PDB file of C-alpha atoms in Angstrom:
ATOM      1  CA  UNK A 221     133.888 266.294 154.544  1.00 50.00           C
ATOM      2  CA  UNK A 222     136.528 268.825 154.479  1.00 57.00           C
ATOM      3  CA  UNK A 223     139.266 268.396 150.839  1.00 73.00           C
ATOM      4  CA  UNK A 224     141.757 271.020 149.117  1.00 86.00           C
ATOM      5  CA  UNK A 225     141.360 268.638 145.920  1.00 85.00           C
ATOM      6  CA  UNK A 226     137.438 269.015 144.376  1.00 80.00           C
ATOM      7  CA  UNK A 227     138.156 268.047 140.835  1.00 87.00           C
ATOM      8  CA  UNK A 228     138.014 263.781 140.065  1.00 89.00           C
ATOM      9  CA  UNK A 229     141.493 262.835 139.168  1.00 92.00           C
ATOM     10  CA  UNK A 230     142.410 261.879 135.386  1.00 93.00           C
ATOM     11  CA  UNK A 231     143.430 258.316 134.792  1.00 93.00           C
ATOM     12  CA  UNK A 232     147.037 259.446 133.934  1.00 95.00           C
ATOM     13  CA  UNK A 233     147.178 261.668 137.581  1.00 96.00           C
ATOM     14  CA  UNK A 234     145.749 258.380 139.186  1.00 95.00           C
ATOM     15  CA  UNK A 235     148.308 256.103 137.525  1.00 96.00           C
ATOM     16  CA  UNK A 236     151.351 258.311 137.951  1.00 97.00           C
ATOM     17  CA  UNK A 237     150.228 258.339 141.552  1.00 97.00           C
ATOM     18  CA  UNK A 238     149.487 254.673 141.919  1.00 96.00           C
ATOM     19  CA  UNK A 239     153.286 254.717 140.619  1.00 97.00           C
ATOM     20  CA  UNK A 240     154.996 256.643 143.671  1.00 97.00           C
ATOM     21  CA  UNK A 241     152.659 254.187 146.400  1.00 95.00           C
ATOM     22  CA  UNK A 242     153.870 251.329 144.797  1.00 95.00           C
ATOM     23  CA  UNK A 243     157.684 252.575 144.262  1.00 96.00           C
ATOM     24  CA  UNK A 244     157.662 253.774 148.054  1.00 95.00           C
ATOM     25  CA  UNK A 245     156.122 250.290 149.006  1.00 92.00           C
ATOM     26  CA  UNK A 246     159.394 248.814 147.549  1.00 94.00           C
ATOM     27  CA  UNK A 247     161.819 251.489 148.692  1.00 95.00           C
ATOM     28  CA  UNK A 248     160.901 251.326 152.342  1.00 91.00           C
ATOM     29  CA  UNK A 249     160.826 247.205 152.147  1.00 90.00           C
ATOM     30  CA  UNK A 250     163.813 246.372 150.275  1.00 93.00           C
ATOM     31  CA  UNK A 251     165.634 248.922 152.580  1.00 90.00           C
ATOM     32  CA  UNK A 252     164.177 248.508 156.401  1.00 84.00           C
ATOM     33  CA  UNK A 253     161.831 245.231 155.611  1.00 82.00           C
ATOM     34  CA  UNK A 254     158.864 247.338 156.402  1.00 81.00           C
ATOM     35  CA  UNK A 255     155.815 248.752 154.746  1.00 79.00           C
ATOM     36  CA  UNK A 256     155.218 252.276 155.651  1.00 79.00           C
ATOM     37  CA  UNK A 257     152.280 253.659 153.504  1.00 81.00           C
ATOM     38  CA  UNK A 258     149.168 251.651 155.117  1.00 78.00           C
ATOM     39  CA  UNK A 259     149.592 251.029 158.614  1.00 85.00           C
ATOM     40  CA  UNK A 260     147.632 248.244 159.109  1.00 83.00           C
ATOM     41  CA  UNK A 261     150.732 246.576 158.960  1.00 81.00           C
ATOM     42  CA  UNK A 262     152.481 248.705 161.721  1.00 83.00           C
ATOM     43  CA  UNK A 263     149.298 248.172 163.970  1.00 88.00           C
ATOM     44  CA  UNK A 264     149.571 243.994 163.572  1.00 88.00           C
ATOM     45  CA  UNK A 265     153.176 244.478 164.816  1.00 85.00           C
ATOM     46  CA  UNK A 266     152.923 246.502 167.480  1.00 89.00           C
ATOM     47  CA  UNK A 267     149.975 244.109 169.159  1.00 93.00           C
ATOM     48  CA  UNK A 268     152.499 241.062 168.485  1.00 92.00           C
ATOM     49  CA  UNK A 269     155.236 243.171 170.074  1.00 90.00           C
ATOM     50  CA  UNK A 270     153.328 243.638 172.479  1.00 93.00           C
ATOM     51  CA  UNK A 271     151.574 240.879 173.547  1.00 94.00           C
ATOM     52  CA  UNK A 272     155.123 239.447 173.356  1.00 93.00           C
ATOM     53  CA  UNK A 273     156.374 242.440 176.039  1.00 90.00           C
ATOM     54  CA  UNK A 274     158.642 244.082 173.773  1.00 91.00           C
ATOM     55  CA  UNK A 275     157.934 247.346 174.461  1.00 91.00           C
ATOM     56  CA  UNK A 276     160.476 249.056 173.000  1.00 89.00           C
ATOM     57  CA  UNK A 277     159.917 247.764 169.804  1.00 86.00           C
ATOM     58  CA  UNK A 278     156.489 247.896 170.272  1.00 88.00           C
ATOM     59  CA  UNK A 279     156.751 251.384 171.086  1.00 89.00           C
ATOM     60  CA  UNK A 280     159.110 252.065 167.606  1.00 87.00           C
ATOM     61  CA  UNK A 281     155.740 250.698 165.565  1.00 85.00           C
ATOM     62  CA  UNK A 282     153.408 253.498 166.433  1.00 89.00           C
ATOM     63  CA  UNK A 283     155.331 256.014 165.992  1.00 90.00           C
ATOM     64  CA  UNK A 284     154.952 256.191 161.880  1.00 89.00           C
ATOM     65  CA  UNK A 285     151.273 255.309 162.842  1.00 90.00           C
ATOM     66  CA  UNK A 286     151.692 258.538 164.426  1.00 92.00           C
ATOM     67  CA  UNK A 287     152.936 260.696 161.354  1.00 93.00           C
ATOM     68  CA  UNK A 288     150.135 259.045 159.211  1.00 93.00           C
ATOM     69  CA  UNK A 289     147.597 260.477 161.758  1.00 94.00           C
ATOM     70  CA  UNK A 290     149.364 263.662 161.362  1.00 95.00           C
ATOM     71  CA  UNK A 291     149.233 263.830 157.950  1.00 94.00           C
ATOM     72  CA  UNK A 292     145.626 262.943 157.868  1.00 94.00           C
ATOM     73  CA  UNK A 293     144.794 265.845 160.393  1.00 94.00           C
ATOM     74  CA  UNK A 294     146.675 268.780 158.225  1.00 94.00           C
ATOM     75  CA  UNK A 295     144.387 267.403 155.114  1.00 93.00           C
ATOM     76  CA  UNK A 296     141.266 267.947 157.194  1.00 92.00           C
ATOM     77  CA  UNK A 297     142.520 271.186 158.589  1.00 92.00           C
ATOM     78  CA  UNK A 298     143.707 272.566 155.546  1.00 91.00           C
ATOM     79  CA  UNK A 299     140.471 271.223 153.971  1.00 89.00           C
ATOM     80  CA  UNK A 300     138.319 273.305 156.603  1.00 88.00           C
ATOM     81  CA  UNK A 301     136.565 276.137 155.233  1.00 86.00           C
ATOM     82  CA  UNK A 302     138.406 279.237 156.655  1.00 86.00           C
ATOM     83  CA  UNK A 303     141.810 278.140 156.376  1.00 85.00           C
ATOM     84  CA  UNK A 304     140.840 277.535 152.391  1.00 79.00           C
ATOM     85  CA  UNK A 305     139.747 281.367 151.900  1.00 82.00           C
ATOM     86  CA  UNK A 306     143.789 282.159 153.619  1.00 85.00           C
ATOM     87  CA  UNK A 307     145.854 279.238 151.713  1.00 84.00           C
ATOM     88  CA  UNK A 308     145.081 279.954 147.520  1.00 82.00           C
ATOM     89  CA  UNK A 309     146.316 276.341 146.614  1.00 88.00           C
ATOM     90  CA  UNK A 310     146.209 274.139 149.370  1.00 91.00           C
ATOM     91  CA  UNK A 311     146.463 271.445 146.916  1.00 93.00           C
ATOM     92  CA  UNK A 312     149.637 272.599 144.939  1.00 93.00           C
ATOM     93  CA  UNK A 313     150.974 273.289 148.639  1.00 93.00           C
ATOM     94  CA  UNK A 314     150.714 269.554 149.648  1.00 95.00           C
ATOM     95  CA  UNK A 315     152.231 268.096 146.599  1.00 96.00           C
ATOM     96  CA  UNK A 316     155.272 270.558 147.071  1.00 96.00           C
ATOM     97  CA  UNK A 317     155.414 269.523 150.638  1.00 96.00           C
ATOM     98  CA  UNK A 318     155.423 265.997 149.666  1.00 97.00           C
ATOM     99  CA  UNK A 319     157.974 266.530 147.286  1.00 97.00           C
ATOM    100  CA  UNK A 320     160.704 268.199 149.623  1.00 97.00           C
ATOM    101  CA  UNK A 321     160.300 265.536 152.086  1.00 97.00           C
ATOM    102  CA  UNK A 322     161.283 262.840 149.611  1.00 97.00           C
ATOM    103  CA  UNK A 323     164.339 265.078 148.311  1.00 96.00           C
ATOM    104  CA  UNK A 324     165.481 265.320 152.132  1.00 95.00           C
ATOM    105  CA  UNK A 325     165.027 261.582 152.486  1.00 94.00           C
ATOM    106  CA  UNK A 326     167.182 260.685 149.190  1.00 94.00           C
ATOM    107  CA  UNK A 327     169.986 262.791 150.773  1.00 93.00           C
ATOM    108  CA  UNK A 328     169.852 260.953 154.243  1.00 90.00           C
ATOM    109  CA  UNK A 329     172.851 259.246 155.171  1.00 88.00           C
ATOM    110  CA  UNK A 330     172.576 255.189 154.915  1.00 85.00           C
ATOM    111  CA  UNK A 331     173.817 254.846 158.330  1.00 85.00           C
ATOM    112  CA  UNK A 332     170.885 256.797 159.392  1.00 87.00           C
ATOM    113  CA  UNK A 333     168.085 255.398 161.815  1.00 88.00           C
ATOM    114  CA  UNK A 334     165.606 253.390 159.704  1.00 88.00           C
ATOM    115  CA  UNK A 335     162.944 255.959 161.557  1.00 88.00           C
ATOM    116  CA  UNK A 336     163.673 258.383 159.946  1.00 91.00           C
ATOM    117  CA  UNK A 337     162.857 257.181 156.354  1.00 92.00           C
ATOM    118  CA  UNK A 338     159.523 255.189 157.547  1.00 91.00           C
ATOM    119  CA  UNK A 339     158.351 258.424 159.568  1.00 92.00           C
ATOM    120  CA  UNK A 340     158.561 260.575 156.770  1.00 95.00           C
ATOM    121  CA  UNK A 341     157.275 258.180 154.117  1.00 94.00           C
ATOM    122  CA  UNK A 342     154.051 257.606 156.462  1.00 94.00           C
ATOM    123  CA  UNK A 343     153.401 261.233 156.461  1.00 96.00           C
ATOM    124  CA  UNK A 344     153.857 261.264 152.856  1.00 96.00           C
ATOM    125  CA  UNK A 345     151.418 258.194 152.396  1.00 94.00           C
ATOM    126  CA  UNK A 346     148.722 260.336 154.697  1.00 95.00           C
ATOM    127  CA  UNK A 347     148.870 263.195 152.580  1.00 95.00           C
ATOM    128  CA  UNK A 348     148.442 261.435 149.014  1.00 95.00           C
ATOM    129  CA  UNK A 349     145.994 259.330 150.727  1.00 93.00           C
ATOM    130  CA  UNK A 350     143.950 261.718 151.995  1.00 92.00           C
ATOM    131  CA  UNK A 351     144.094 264.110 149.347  1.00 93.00           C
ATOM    132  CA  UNK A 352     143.617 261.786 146.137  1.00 93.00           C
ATOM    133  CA  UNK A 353     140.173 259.667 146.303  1.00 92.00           C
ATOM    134  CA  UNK A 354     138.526 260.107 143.079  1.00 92.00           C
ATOM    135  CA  UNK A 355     139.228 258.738 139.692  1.00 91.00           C
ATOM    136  CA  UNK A 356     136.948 260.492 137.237  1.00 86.00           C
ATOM    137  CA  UNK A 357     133.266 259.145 138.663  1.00 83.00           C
ATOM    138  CA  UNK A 358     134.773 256.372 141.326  1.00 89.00           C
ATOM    139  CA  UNK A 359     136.757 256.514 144.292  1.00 92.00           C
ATOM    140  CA  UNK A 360     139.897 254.801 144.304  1.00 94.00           C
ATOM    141  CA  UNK A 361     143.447 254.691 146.506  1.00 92.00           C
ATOM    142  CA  UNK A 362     146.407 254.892 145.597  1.00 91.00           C
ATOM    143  CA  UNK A 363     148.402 253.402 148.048  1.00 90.00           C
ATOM    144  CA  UNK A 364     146.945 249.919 148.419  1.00 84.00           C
ATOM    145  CA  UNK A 365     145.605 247.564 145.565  1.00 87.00           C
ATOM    146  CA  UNK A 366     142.650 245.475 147.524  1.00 89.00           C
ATOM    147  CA  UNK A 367     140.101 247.622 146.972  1.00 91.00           C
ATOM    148  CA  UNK A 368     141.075 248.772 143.917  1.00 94.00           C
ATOM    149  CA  UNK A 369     140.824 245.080 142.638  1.00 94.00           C
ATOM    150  CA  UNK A 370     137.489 244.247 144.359  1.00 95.00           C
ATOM    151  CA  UNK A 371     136.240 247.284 142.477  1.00 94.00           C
ATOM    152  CA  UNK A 372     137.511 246.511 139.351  1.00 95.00           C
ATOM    153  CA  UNK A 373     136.461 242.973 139.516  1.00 96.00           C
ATOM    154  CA  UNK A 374     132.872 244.219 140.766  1.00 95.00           C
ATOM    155  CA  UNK A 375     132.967 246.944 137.650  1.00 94.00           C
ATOM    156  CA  UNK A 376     133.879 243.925 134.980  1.00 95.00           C
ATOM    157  CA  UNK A 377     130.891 241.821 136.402  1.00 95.00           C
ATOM    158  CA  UNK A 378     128.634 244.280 136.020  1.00 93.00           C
ATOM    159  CA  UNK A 379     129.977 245.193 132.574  1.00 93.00           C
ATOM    160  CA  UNK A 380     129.453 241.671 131.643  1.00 93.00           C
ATOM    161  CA  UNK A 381     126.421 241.475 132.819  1.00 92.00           C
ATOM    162  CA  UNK A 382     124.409 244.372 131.699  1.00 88.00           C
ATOM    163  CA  UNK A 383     126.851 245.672 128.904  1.00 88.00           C
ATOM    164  CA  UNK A 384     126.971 249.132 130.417  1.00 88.00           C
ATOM    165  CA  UNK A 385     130.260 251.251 128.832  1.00 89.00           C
ATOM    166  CA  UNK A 386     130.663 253.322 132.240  1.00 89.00           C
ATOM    167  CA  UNK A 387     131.193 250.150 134.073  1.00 91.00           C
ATOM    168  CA  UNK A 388     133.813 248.998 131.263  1.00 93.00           C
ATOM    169  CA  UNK A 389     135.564 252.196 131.382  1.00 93.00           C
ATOM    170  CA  UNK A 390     135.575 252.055 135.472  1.00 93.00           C
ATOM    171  CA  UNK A 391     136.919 248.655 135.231  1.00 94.00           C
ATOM    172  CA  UNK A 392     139.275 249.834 132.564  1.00 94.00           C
ATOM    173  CA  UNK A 393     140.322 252.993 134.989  1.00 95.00           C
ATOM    174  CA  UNK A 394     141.032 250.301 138.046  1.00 96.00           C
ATOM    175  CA  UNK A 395     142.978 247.960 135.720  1.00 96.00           C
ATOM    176  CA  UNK A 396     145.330 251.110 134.659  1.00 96.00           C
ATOM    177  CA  UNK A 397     145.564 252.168 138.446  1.00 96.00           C
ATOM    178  CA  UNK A 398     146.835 248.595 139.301  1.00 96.00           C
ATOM    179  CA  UNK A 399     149.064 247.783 136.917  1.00 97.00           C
ATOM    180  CA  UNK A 400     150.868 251.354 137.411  1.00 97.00           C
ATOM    181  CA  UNK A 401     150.896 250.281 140.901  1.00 96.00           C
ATOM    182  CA  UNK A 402     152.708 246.935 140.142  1.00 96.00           C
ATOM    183  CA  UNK A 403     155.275 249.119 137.500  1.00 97.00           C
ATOM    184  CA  UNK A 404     155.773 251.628 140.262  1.00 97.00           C
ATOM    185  CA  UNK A 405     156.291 248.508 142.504  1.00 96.00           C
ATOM    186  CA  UNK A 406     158.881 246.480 140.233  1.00 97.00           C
ATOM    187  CA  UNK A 407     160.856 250.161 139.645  1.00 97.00           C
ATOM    188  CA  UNK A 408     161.295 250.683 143.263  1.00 96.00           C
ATOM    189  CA  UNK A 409     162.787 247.532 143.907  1.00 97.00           C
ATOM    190  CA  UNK A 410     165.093 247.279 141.335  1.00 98.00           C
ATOM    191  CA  UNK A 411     166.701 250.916 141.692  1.00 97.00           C
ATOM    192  CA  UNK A 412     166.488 250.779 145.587  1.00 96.00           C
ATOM    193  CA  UNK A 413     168.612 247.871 145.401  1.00 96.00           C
ATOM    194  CA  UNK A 414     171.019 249.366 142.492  1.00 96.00           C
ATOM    195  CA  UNK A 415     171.095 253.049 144.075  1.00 94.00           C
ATOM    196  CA  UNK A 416     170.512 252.761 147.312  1.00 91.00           C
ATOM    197  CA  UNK A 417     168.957 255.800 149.747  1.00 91.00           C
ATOM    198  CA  UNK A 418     168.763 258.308 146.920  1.00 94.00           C
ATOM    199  CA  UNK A 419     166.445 256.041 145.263  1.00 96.00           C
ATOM    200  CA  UNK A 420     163.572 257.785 147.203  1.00 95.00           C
ATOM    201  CA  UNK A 421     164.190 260.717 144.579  1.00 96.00           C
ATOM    202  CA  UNK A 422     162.379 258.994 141.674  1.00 97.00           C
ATOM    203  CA  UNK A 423     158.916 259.025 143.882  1.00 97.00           C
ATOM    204  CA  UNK A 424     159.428 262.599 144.157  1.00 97.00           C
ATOM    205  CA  UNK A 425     160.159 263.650 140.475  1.00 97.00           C
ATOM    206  CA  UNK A 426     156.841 262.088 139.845  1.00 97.00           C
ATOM    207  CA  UNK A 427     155.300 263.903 142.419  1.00 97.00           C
ATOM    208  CA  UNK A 428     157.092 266.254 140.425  1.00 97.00           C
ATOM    209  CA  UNK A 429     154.889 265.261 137.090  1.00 97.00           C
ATOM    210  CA  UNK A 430     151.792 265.074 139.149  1.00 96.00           C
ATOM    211  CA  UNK A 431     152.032 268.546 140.141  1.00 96.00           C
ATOM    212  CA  UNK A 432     152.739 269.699 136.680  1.00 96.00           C
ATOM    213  CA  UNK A 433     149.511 267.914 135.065  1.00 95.00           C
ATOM    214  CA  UNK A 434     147.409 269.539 137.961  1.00 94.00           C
ATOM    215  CA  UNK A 435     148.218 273.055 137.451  1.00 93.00           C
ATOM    216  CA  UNK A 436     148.163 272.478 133.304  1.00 92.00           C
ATOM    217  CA  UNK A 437     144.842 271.292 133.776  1.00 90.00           C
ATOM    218  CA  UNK A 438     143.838 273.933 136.138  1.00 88.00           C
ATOM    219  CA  UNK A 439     145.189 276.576 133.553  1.00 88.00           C
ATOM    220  CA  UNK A 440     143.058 274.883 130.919  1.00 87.00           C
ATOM    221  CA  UNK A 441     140.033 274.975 132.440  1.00 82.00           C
ATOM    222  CA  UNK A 442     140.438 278.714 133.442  1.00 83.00           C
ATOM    223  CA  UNK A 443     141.159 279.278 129.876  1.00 84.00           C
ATOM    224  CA  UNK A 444     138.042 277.516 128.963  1.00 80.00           C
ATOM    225  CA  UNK A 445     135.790 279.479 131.902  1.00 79.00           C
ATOM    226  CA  UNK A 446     137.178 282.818 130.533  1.00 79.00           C
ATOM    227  CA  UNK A 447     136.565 281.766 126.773  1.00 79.00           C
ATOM    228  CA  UNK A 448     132.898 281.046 127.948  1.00 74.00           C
ATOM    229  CA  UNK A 449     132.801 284.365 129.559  1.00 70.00           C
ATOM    230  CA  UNK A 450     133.985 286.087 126.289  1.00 68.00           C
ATOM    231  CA  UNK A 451     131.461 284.397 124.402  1.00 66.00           C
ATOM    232  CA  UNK A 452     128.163 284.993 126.395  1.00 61.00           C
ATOM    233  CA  UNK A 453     126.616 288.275 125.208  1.00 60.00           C
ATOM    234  CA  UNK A 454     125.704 290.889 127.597  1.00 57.00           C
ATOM    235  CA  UNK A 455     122.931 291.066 130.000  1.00 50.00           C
ATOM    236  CA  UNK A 456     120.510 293.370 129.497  1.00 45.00           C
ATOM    237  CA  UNK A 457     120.310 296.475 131.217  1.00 39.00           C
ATOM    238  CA  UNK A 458     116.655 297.125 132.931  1.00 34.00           C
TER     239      UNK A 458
END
């Protein structure tokens, strides 16, 4: 499977991100009284619409189904092995895309079409979702709790079962992942309703944060690779 991000995420990447799906959750609710980062919502809609014969509304639905697809696709493209050998940090790239599209929601006008907030959040949703899958040793989302609950739940059985500390610490990793989820949830609300558009701007300063941690840690382990180089003696010449 093509990915620009080959390194397992660290629990405090995977909670600050778990943060911006659940604060974009609430943003895009309390202000349009939709949810635009899964879209299994949008697709439920747009068959009631449907079967109802409201097409224009109907019609309204799929497009942010659209922009997730989109978003999707550039992961996978990006991801593909050519285009990585012409884009040095596809990764860092994506974040900083993500980033600016927030901004330029948080200075849309309120009287502006409710579109144009859901379209754009969608496409962000595609590109954290398809970018950010692992958490250390087991793959996780960040945009939508079930799974990350039926995991945890499965990882605490086991735990209590067989007394294994990886399962405790997965269980542990899911719990954190959730509850920043619920945080990032709660915050959204709350200064959505007391700010108003520009609320959108907190998701992307931790974007922000996320894209800080990712290059420190990308600069620490090149320090380490070159301190390992320094250290192993010479080959032998034959």
């Amino acid at each position: 499977m093509a990915t620009i991000h080959r390194r397992p995420d660290t629990p405090a990447v995977g909670a600050l991100l778990a943060m911006v799906g659940g604060y974009l959750d609430a943003y895009t609710f309390v202000r349009h009284r939709v949810f635009a980062n899964l879209q299994s919502g949008n697709v439920l809609l747009f068959c009631v619409e449907a079967t109802a014969r409201h097409w224009h509304r109907a019609v309204l639905l799929l497009i942010p189904v659209a922009a997730f697809g989109v978003g999707v696709l550039l992961v996978e493209i990006l991801g593909l092995p050519r285009l990585l050998r012409l884009v040095r940090r596809p990764l860092r790239m994506v974040l900083t895309l993500q980033i600016l599209l927030l901004a330029g929601v948080a200075a849309v006008p309120d009287d502006a079409p409710s579109q144009v907030t859901t379209v754009t959040v969608s496409f962000v949703a595609a590109l954290q979702f398809s970018t950010f899958t692992s958490l250390r040793d087991a793959p996780y989302t960040t945009l939508a709790e079930s799974g990350n609950l039926q995991k945890g739940i499965a990882a605490a059985h086991r735990w209590l079962s067989a007394r294994e500390p990886a399962d405790a610490r997965r269980a542990g990793q899911y719990a954190l992942v959730i509850a920043a989820f619920v945080v990032g949830a709660v915050l959204g609300a709350v200064i959505t309703r007391l700010v108003g558009p520009p609320a959108v701007g907190v998701a992307a300063g931790l974007l922000a944060a996320v894209l800080a941690l990712l290059i420190r840690e990308t600069r620490r382990l090149q320090r380490l690779e070159a301190a390992g180089s320094a250290a192993s003696p010479p080959s032998a010449t034959p």
